[in-house]
PDB file of N, CA and C in Angstrom:
ATOM      1  N   MET F1072       0.972  -1.269  -0.041  1.00 55.00           N
ATOM      2  CA  MET F1072       0.014  -0.118  -0.096  1.00 55.00           C
ATOM      3  C   MET F1072       0.732   1.147   0.105  1.00 55.00           C
ATOM      4  N   ILE F1073       0.622   2.120  -0.891  1.00 74.00           N
ATOM      5  CA  ILE F1073       1.468   3.190  -1.241  1.00 74.00           C
ATOM      6  C   ILE F1073       1.512   4.059  -0.005  1.00 74.00           C
ATOM      7  N   ASN F1074       0.195   4.461   0.435  1.00 93.00           N
ATOM      8  CA  ASN F1074      -0.315   5.447   1.364  1.00 93.00           C
ATOM      9  C   ASN F1074      -0.091   4.963   2.899  1.00 93.00           C
ATOM     10  N   GLU F1075       0.931   3.794   3.200  1.00 96.00           N
ATOM     11  CA  GLU F1075       0.966   3.251   4.520  1.00 96.00           C
ATOM     12  C   GLU F1075       2.236   3.707   4.951  1.00 96.00           C
ATOM     13  N   ALA F1076       2.571   4.176   6.033  1.00 97.00           N
ATOM     14  CA  ALA F1076       3.679   4.480   6.875  1.00 97.00           C
ATOM     15  C   ALA F1076       3.898   3.412   7.860  1.00 97.00           C
ATOM     16  N   VAL F1077       5.202   3.251   8.025  1.00 97.00           N
ATOM     17  CA  VAL F1077       5.757   2.129   8.765  1.00 97.00           C
ATOM     18  C   VAL F1077       6.476   2.742  10.331  1.00 97.00           C
ATOM     19  N   LEU F1078       6.150   2.265  11.471  1.00 97.00           N
ATOM     20  CA  LEU F1078       6.669   2.347  12.704  1.00 97.00           C
ATOM     21  C   LEU F1078       7.339   1.572  13.070  1.00 97.00           C
ATOM     22  N   SER F1079       8.667   1.690  13.569  1.00 97.00           N
ATOM     23  CA  SER F1079       9.449   0.675  14.039  1.00 97.00           C
ATOM     24  C   SER F1079      10.552   1.265  15.078  1.00 97.00           C
ATOM     25  N   ASN F1080      11.139   0.186  16.044  1.00 95.00           N
ATOM     26  CA  ASN F1080      11.997   0.687  16.891  1.00 95.00           C
ATOM     27  C   ASN F1080      13.400  -0.187  16.828  1.00 95.00           C
ATOM     28  N   ASN F1081      14.470   0.458  17.134  1.00 92.00           N
ATOM     29  CA  ASN F1081      15.609  -0.292  17.226  1.00 92.00           C
ATOM     30  C   ASN F1081      16.374   0.185  18.536  1.00 92.00           C
ATOM     31  N   LYS F1082      16.452  -0.412  19.460  1.00 85.00           N
ATOM     32  CA  LYS F1082      17.404   0.213  20.523  1.00 85.00           C
ATOM     33  C   LYS F1082      16.644   1.399  21.339  1.00 85.00           C
ATOM     34  N   GLU F1083      17.203   2.455  21.202  1.00 91.00           N
ATOM     35  CA  GLU F1083      16.874   3.577  21.778  1.00 91.00           C
ATOM     36  C   GLU F1083      16.197   4.454  20.839  1.00 91.00           C
ATOM     37  N   PHE F1084      16.015   4.169  19.675  1.00 95.00           N
ATOM     38  CA  PHE F1084      15.257   4.976  18.501  1.00 95.00           C
ATOM     39  C   PHE F1084      13.870   4.596  17.765  1.00 95.00           C
ATOM     40  N   THR F1085      13.229   5.217  17.582  1.00 96.00           N
ATOM     41  CA  THR F1085      11.923   4.893  16.756  1.00 96.00           C
ATOM     42  C   THR F1085      12.157   5.536  15.311  1.00 96.00           C
ATOM     43  N   SER F1086      11.796   4.790  14.542  1.00 97.00           N
ATOM     44  CA  SER F1086      11.554   5.228  12.881  1.00 97.00           C
ATOM     45  C   SER F1086      10.367   5.122  12.528  1.00 97.00           C
ATOM     46  N   PHE F1087       9.918   6.635  11.976  1.00 97.00           N
ATOM     47  CA  PHE F1087       8.627   6.567  11.118  1.00 97.00           C
ATOM     48  C   PHE F1087       9.194   6.666   9.722  1.00 97.00           C
ATOM     49  N   MET F1088       8.697   5.851   8.681  1.00 97.00           N
ATOM     50  CA  MET F1088       9.214   5.893   7.584  1.00 97.00           C
ATOM     51  C   MET F1088       8.017   6.124   6.472  1.00 97.00           C
ATOM     52  N   PHE F1089       7.801   6.943   5.590  1.00 96.00           N
ATOM     53  CA  PHE F1089       7.204   6.991   4.608  1.00 96.00           C
ATOM     54  C   PHE F1089       7.661   7.704   3.545  1.00 96.00           C
ATOM     55  N   ASN F1090       7.351   7.443   2.264  1.00 92.00           N
ATOM     56  CA  ASN F1090       7.644   7.917   1.083  1.00 92.00           C
ATOM     57  C   ASN F1090       8.934   8.418   1.118  1.00 92.00           C
ATOM     58  N   GLY F1091      10.176   7.462   1.268  1.00 93.00           N
ATOM     59  CA  GLY F1091      11.189   7.631   1.144  1.00 93.00           C
ATOM     60  C   GLY F1091      11.983   8.220   2.285  1.00 93.00           C
ATOM     61  N   HIS F1092      11.294   8.843   3.526  1.00 95.00           N
ATOM     62  CA  HIS F1092      11.821   9.651   4.306  1.00 95.00           C
ATOM     63  C   HIS F1092      11.838   8.664   5.325  1.00 95.00           C
ATOM     64  N   ASN F1093      12.659   8.823   6.308  1.00 96.00           N
ATOM     65  CA  ASN F1093      13.140   7.715   7.458  1.00 96.00           C
ATOM     66  C   ASN F1093      13.365   8.543   8.516  1.00 96.00           C
ATOM     67  N   ILE F1094      12.502   9.083   9.554  1.00 96.00           N
ATOM     68  CA  ILE F1094      12.396  10.009  10.474  1.00 96.00           C
ATOM     69  C   ILE F1094      12.610   9.283  11.844  1.00 96.00           C
ATOM     70  N   ARG F1095      13.897   9.391  12.526  1.00 96.00           N
ATOM     71  CA  ARG F1095      14.159   8.861  13.539  1.00 96.00           C
ATOM     72  C   ARG F1095      14.178   9.679  14.896  1.00 96.00           C
ATOM     73  N   PHE F1096      13.746   9.401  15.944  1.00 94.00           N
ATOM     74  CA  PHE F1096      13.740  10.203  17.350  1.00 94.00           C
ATOM     75  C   PHE F1096      13.990   9.161  18.273  1.00 94.00           C
ATOM     76  N   LYS F1097      14.755   9.749  19.494  1.00 94.00           N
ATOM     77  CA  LYS F1097      15.044   9.166  20.542  1.00 94.00           C
ATOM     78  C   LYS F1097      13.958   8.813  21.244  1.00 94.00           C
ATOM     79  N   THR F1098      13.844   7.098  21.822  1.00 93.00           N
ATOM     80  CA  THR F1098      12.937   6.721  22.792  1.00 93.00           C
ATOM     81  C   THR F1098      13.436   6.213  23.925  1.00 93.00           C
ATOM     82  N   SER F1099      12.453   5.619  24.938  1.00 93.00           N
ATOM     83  CA  SER F1099      13.408   4.854  26.101  1.00 93.00           C
ATOM     84  C   SER F1099      13.927   3.767  25.730  1.00 93.00           C
ATOM     85  N   PRO F1100      15.245   3.709  26.509  1.00 92.00           N
ATOM     86  CA  PRO F1100      16.023   2.403  26.117  1.00 92.00           C
ATOM     87  C   PRO F1100      15.309   1.184  26.689  1.00 92.00           C
ATOM     88  N   ARG F1101      14.230   1.365  27.557  1.00 94.00           N
ATOM     89  CA  ARG F1101      13.611   0.149  27.861  1.00 94.00           C
ATOM     90  C   ARG F1101      12.453  -0.428  26.937  1.00 94.00           C
ATOM     91  N   LEU F1102      11.954   0.213  26.053  1.00 95.00           N
ATOM     92  CA  LEU F1102      11.491   0.006  24.959  1.00 95.00           C
ATOM     93  C   LEU F1102      11.603  -1.179  24.172  1.00 95.00           C
ATOM     94  N   GLU F1103      10.933  -2.304  24.400  1.00 95.00           N
ATOM     95  CA  GLU F1103      11.148  -3.592  23.795  1.00 95.00           C
ATOM     96  C   GLU F1103      10.860  -3.379  22.290  1.00 95.00           C
ATOM     97  N   ARG F1104       9.401  -2.956  22.050  1.00 95.00           N
ATOM     98  CA  ARG F1104       8.764  -3.080  20.754  1.00 95.00           C
ATOM     99  C   ARG F1104       7.272  -2.393  20.768  1.00 95.00           C
ATOM    100  N   TYR F1105       7.044  -2.106  19.624  1.00 96.00           N
ATOM    101  CA  TYR F1105       5.388  -1.630  19.420  1.00 96.00           C
ATOM    102  C   TYR F1105       4.982  -2.789  19.004  1.00 96.00           C
ATOM    103  N   THR F1106       3.708  -2.927  19.844  1.00 96.00           N
ATOM    104  CA  THR F1106       2.825  -4.187  19.226  1.00 96.00           C
ATOM    105  C   THR F1106       1.655  -4.112  18.633  1.00 96.00           C
ATOM    106  N   LYS F1107       1.065  -2.727  18.498  1.00 96.00           N
ATOM    107  CA  LYS F1107      -0.154  -2.566  17.713  1.00 96.00           C
ATOM    108  C   LYS F1107      -0.338  -0.932  17.611  1.00 96.00           C
ATOM    109  N   VAL F1108      -0.798  -0.451  16.487  1.00 97.00           N
ATOM    110  CA  VAL F1108      -1.152   0.809  16.105  1.00 97.00           C
ATOM    111  C   VAL F1108      -2.748   0.537  16.537  1.00 97.00           C
ATOM    112  N   VAL F1109      -2.959   1.627  17.649  1.00 97.00           N
ATOM    113  CA  VAL F1109      -4.473   1.840  18.007  1.00 97.00           C
ATOM    114  C   VAL F1109      -5.182   2.633  17.058  1.00 97.00           C
ATOM    115  N   GLU F1110      -4.364   4.074  16.948  1.00 97.00           N
ATOM    116  CA  GLU F1110      -5.013   4.972  16.076  1.00 97.00           C
ATOM    117  C   GLU F1110      -4.026   5.850  15.523  1.00 97.00           C
ATOM    118  N   TRP F1111      -4.500   6.183  14.180  1.00 97.00           N
ATOM    119  CA  TRP F1111      -3.559   7.227  13.235  1.00 97.00           C
ATOM    120  C   TRP F1111      -4.441   8.271  13.062  1.00 97.00           C
ATOM    121  N   ASP F1112      -4.166   9.606  13.821  1.00 95.00           N
ATOM    122  CA  ASP F1112      -4.879  10.651  13.568  1.00 95.00           C
ATOM    123  C   ASP F1112      -4.018  11.785  12.868  1.00 95.00           C
ATOM    124  N   HIS F1113      -3.870  11.658  11.819  1.00 93.00           N
ATOM    125  CA  HIS F1113      -2.855  13.008  10.962  1.00 93.00           C
ATOM    126  C   HIS F1113      -2.071  13.497  11.969  1.00 93.00           C
ATOM    127  N   GLY F1114      -1.080  12.688  11.993  1.00 95.00           N
ATOM    128  CA  GLY F1114       0.538  13.052  12.841  1.00 95.00           C
ATOM    129  C   GLY F1114       0.363  12.303  14.319  1.00 95.00           C
ATOM    130  N   TYR F1115      -0.563  12.118  14.795  1.00 97.00           N
ATOM    131  CA  TYR F1115      -0.932  11.679  16.263  1.00 97.00           C
ATOM    132  C   TYR F1115      -1.046  10.242  16.235  1.00 97.00           C
ATOM    133  N   ILE F1116      -0.216   9.432  16.869  1.00 97.00           N
ATOM    134  CA  ILE F1116      -0.372   7.919  17.023  1.00 97.00           C
ATOM    135  C   ILE F1116      -0.456   7.270  18.379  1.00 97.00           C
ATOM    136  N   VAL F1117      -1.504   6.529  18.541  1.00 98.00           N
ATOM    137  CA  VAL F1117      -1.643   5.851  19.846  1.00 98.00           C
ATOM    138  C   VAL F1117      -1.247   4.372  19.635  1.00 98.00           C
ATOM    139  N   VAL F1118      -0.366   3.804  19.952  1.00 97.00           N
ATOM    140  CA  VAL F1118       0.330   2.434  19.880  1.00 97.00           C
ATOM    141  C   VAL F1118       0.382   1.764  21.172  1.00 97.00           C
ATOM    142  N   MET F1119       0.202   0.616  21.064  1.00 97.00           N
ATOM    143  CA  MET F1119       0.569  -0.320  22.297  1.00 97.00           C
ATOM    144  C   MET F1119       1.918  -0.686  22.209  1.00 97.00           C
ATOM    145  N   ALA F1120       2.815  -0.460  23.171  1.00 96.00           N
ATOM    146  CA  ALA F1120       4.129  -0.781  23.661  1.00 96.00           C
ATOM    147  C   ALA F1120       4.425  -1.484  24.620  1.00 96.00           C
ATOM    148  N   LYS F1121       5.602  -2.534  24.420  1.00 96.00           N
ATOM    149  CA  LYS F1121       5.895  -3.509  25.392  1.00 96.00           C
ATOM    150  C   LYS F1121       7.427  -2.704  26.174  1.00 96.00           C
ATOM    151  N   TYR F1122       7.215  -2.436  27.215  1.00 94.00           N
ATOM    152  CA  TYR F1122       8.565  -1.868  27.897  1.00 94.00           C
ATOM    153  C   TYR F1122       9.096  -3.105  28.750  1.00 94.00           C
ATOM    154  N   GLU F1123      10.531  -3.173  28.945  1.00 94.00           N
ATOM    155  CA  GLU F1123      10.982  -4.222  29.833  1.00 94.00           C
ATOM    156  C   GLU F1123      10.647  -4.111  31.005  1.00 94.00           C
ATOM    157  N   GLY F1124      10.142  -5.275  31.283  1.00 93.00           N
ATOM    158  CA  GLY F1124       9.484  -5.399  32.666  1.00 93.00           C
ATOM    159  C   GLY F1124       8.345  -4.939  33.168  1.00 93.00           C
ATOM    160  N   CYS F1125       7.741  -4.762  32.196  1.00 93.00           N
ATOM    161  CA  CYS F1125       6.450  -3.855  32.422  1.00 93.00           C
ATOM    162  C   CYS F1125       5.299  -4.790  31.522  1.00 93.00           C
ATOM    163  N   ASP F1126       3.939  -4.694  31.675  1.00 93.00           N
ATOM    164  CA  ASP F1126       3.041  -5.171  30.899  1.00 93.00           C
ATOM    165  C   ASP F1126       2.817  -4.286  29.578  1.00 93.00           C
ATOM    166  N   GLU F1127       2.316  -4.419  28.542  1.00 95.00           N
ATOM    167  CA  GLU F1127       1.961  -3.769  27.353  1.00 95.00           C
ATOM    168  C   GLU F1127       1.171  -2.719  27.911  1.00 95.00           C
ATOM    169  N   GLU F1128       1.531  -1.463  27.426  1.00 96.00           N
ATOM    170  CA  GLU F1128       1.003  -0.127  27.794  1.00 96.00           C
ATOM    171  C   GLU F1128       0.591   0.804  26.358  1.00 96.00           C
ATOM    172  N   GLU F1129      -0.149   1.465  26.584  1.00 97.00           N
ATOM    173  CA  GLU F1129      -0.733   2.543  25.555  1.00 97.00           C
ATOM    174  C   GLU F1129       0.382   3.753  25.712  1.00 97.00           C
ATOM    175  N   GLU F1130       0.856   4.107  24.505  1.00 95.00           N
ATOM    176  CA  GLU F1130       1.825   5.074  24.453  1.00 95.00           C
ATOM    177  C   GLU F1130       1.280   6.189  23.088  1.00 95.00           C
ATOM    178  N   TYR F1131       1.833   7.410  23.442  1.00 96.00           N
ATOM    179  CA  TYR F1131       1.318   8.620  22.621  1.00 96.00           C
ATOM    180  C   TYR F1131       2.478   9.022  21.730  1.00 96.00           C
ATOM    181  N   ILE F1132       2.414   9.055  20.432  1.00 97.00           N
ATOM    182  CA  ILE F1132       3.342   9.686  19.819  1.00 97.00           C
ATOM    183  C   ILE F1132       2.832  10.742  18.888  1.00 97.00           C
ATOM    184  N   ASP F1133       3.458  12.135  19.079  1.00 97.00           N
ATOM    185  CA  ASP F1133       2.859  13.029  18.175  1.00 97.00           C
ATOM    186  C   ASP F1133       4.224  13.524  17.157  1.00 97.00           C
ATOM    187  N   LEU F1134       3.804  13.401  15.889  1.00 97.00           N
ATOM    188  CA  LEU F1134       4.878  13.760  14.898  1.00 97.00           C
ATOM    189  C   LEU F1134       4.998  15.061  14.552  1.00 97.00           C
ATOM    190  N   ILE F1135       3.806  15.960  15.032  1.00 97.00           N
ATOM    191  CA  ILE F1135       3.913  17.254  14.241  1.00 97.00           C
ATOM    192  C   ILE F1135       4.994  18.196  14.725  1.00 97.00           C
ATOM    193  N   PRO F1136       5.284  18.161  16.021  1.00 96.00           N
ATOM    194  CA  PRO F1136       6.486  19.092  16.458  1.00 96.00           C
ATOM    195  C   PRO F1136       7.938  18.238  15.891  1.00 96.00           C
ATOM    196  N   ILE F1137       8.106  16.913  15.815  1.00 95.00           N
ATOM    197  CA  ILE F1137       9.197  16.461  15.106  1.00 95.00           C
ATOM    198  C   ILE F1137       9.475  16.967  13.704  1.00 95.00           C
ATOM    199  N   LEU F1138       8.183  16.687  12.976  1.00 96.00           N
ATOM    200  CA  LEU F1138       8.260  17.404  11.500  1.00 96.00           C
ATOM    201  C   LEU F1138       8.596  18.984  11.738  1.00 96.00           C
ATOM    202  N   ASP F1139       8.046  19.682  12.533  1.00 96.00           N
ATOM    203  CA  ASP F1139       8.345  21.134  12.514  1.00 96.00           C
ATOM    204  C   ASP F1139       9.788  21.179  12.803  1.00 96.00           C
ATOM    205  N   ASN F1140      10.391  20.716  13.571  1.00 95.00           N
ATOM    206  CA  ASN F1140      11.711  20.842  14.029  1.00 95.00           C
ATOM    207  C   ASN F1140      12.763  20.311  12.693  1.00 95.00           C
ATOM    208  N   LEU F1141      12.101  19.573  12.012  1.00 94.00           N
ATOM    209  CA  LEU F1141      13.123  19.360  10.761  1.00 94.00           C
ATOM    210  C   LEU F1141      12.676  20.103   9.608  1.00 94.00           C
ATOM    211  N   TYR F1142      11.928  20.917   9.801  1.00 95.00           N
ATOM    212  CA  TYR F1142      11.296  21.809   8.580  1.00 95.00           C
ATOM    213  C   TYR F1142      10.688  21.291   7.442  1.00 95.00           C
ATOM    214  N   ILE F1143       9.944  20.132   7.751  1.00 95.00           N
ATOM    215  CA  ILE F1143       9.070  19.428   7.032  1.00 95.00           C
ATOM    216  C   ILE F1143       7.745  20.075   6.814  1.00 95.00           C
ATOM    217  N   ASP F1144       7.217  20.110   5.855  1.00 95.00           N
ATOM    218  CA  ASP F1144       5.836  20.484   5.811  1.00 95.00           C
ATOM    219  C   ASP F1144       4.853  19.654   6.311  1.00 95.00           C
ATOM    220  N   VAL F1145       4.375  19.925   7.395  1.00 96.00           N
ATOM    221  CA  VAL F1145       3.517  18.981   8.151  1.00 96.00           C
ATOM    222  C   VAL F1145       2.304  18.530   7.146  1.00 96.00           C
ATOM    223  N   GLU F1146       1.576  19.602   6.849  1.00 96.00           N
ATOM    224  CA  GLU F1146       0.335  19.161   5.977  1.00 96.00           C
ATOM    225  C   GLU F1146       0.681  18.283   4.528  1.00 96.00           C
ATOM    226  N   GLU F1147       1.739  18.643   4.030  1.00 96.00           N
ATOM    227  CA  GLU F1147       1.987  17.984   2.815  1.00 96.00           C
ATOM    228  C   GLU F1147       2.419  16.522   2.977  1.00 96.00           C
ATOM    229  N   PHE F1148       3.327  16.534   4.103  1.00 96.00           N
ATOM    230  CA  PHE F1148       3.793  15.162   4.500  1.00 96.00           C
ATOM    231  C   PHE F1148       2.823  14.322   4.887  1.00 96.00           C
ATOM    232  N   LEU F1149       2.030  14.697   5.731  1.00 96.00           N
ATOM    233  CA  LEU F1149       1.054  13.765   6.364  1.00 96.00           C
ATOM    234  C   LEU F1149      -0.206  13.688   5.372  1.00 96.00           C
ATOM    235  N   LYS F1150      -0.721  14.325   4.520  1.00 95.00           N
ATOM    236  CA  LYS F1150      -1.698  14.416   4.013  1.00 95.00           C
ATOM    237  C   LYS F1150      -2.027  12.981   3.444  1.00 95.00           C
ATOM    238  N   PRO F1151      -0.990  12.433   2.714  1.00 96.00           N
ATOM    239  CA  PRO F1151      -1.498  11.179   1.937  1.00 96.00           C
ATOM    240  C   PRO F1151      -1.296   9.811   2.731  1.00 96.00           C
ATOM    241  N   ILE F1152      -0.937   9.931   3.850  1.00 97.00           N
ATOM    242  CA  ILE F1152      -0.835   8.718   4.761  1.00 97.00           C
ATOM    243  C   ILE F1152      -2.241   8.538   5.341  1.00 97.00           C
ATOM    244  N   GLU F1153      -2.715   7.283   5.087  1.00 95.00           N
ATOM    245  CA  GLU F1153      -3.920   6.602   5.478  1.00 95.00           C
ATOM    246  C   GLU F1153      -3.837   5.778   6.469  1.00 95.00           C
ATOM    247  N   LYS F1154      -2.813   5.118   6.667  1.00 95.00           N
ATOM    248  CA  LYS F1154      -2.544   4.186   7.666  1.00 95.00           C
ATOM    249  C   LYS F1154      -1.132   3.875   8.225  1.00 95.00           C
ATOM    250  N   VAL F1155      -0.760   3.473   9.373  1.00 97.00           N
ATOM    251  CA  VAL F1155       0.511   3.067   9.952  1.00 97.00           C
ATOM    252  C   VAL F1155       0.538   1.627  10.457  1.00 97.00           C
ATOM    253  N   ARG F1156       1.484   1.021   9.861  1.00 96.00           N
ATOM    254  CA  ARG F1156       1.702  -0.145  10.375  1.00 96.00           C
ATOM    255  C   ARG F1156       3.042  -0.398  11.292  1.00 96.00           C
ATOM    256  N   ILE F1157       3.049  -1.424  12.206  1.00 97.00           N
ATOM    257  CA  ILE F1157       4.205  -1.809  13.011  1.00 97.00           C
ATOM    258  C   ILE F1157       5.310  -2.799  11.958  1.00 97.00           C
ATOM    259  N   GLU F1158       6.479  -2.496  11.951  1.00 94.00           N
ATOM    260  CA  GLU F1158       7.448  -3.527  11.585  1.00 94.00           C
ATOM    261  C   GLU F1158       8.532  -3.675  12.221  1.00 94.00           C
ATOM    262  N   HIS F1159       8.736  -5.109  12.680  1.00 86.00           N
ATOM    263  CA  HIS F1159       9.785  -5.454  13.854  1.00 86.00           C
ATOM    264  C   HIS F1159      11.112  -5.466  13.173  1.00 86.00           C
ATOM    265  N   VAL F1160      11.942  -4.838  13.610  1.00 71.00           N
ATOM    266  CA  VAL F1160      13.486  -5.331  13.031  1.00 71.00           C
ATOM    267  C   VAL F1160      14.343  -5.810  13.945  1.00 71.00           C
TER     268      VAL F1160
END
């Protein structure tokens, strides 16, 4: 699906990949993996995440300030994204 973004994590970094862009940002070193995308709302992601030593819990990712800090046009970048899926690396 061309309008699908991919969310993944590797060690202390989360990656949000779409349309040739790989936007990486630092996360907790205790994050083991994302398990499920609960909601995608135009830059705001609700996911279930598994942290070391804890049960699965709901996590919130707001991409808008990250994109703004990278000088990426938020509306243009997010508009075509219809779905986000998790990929384990």
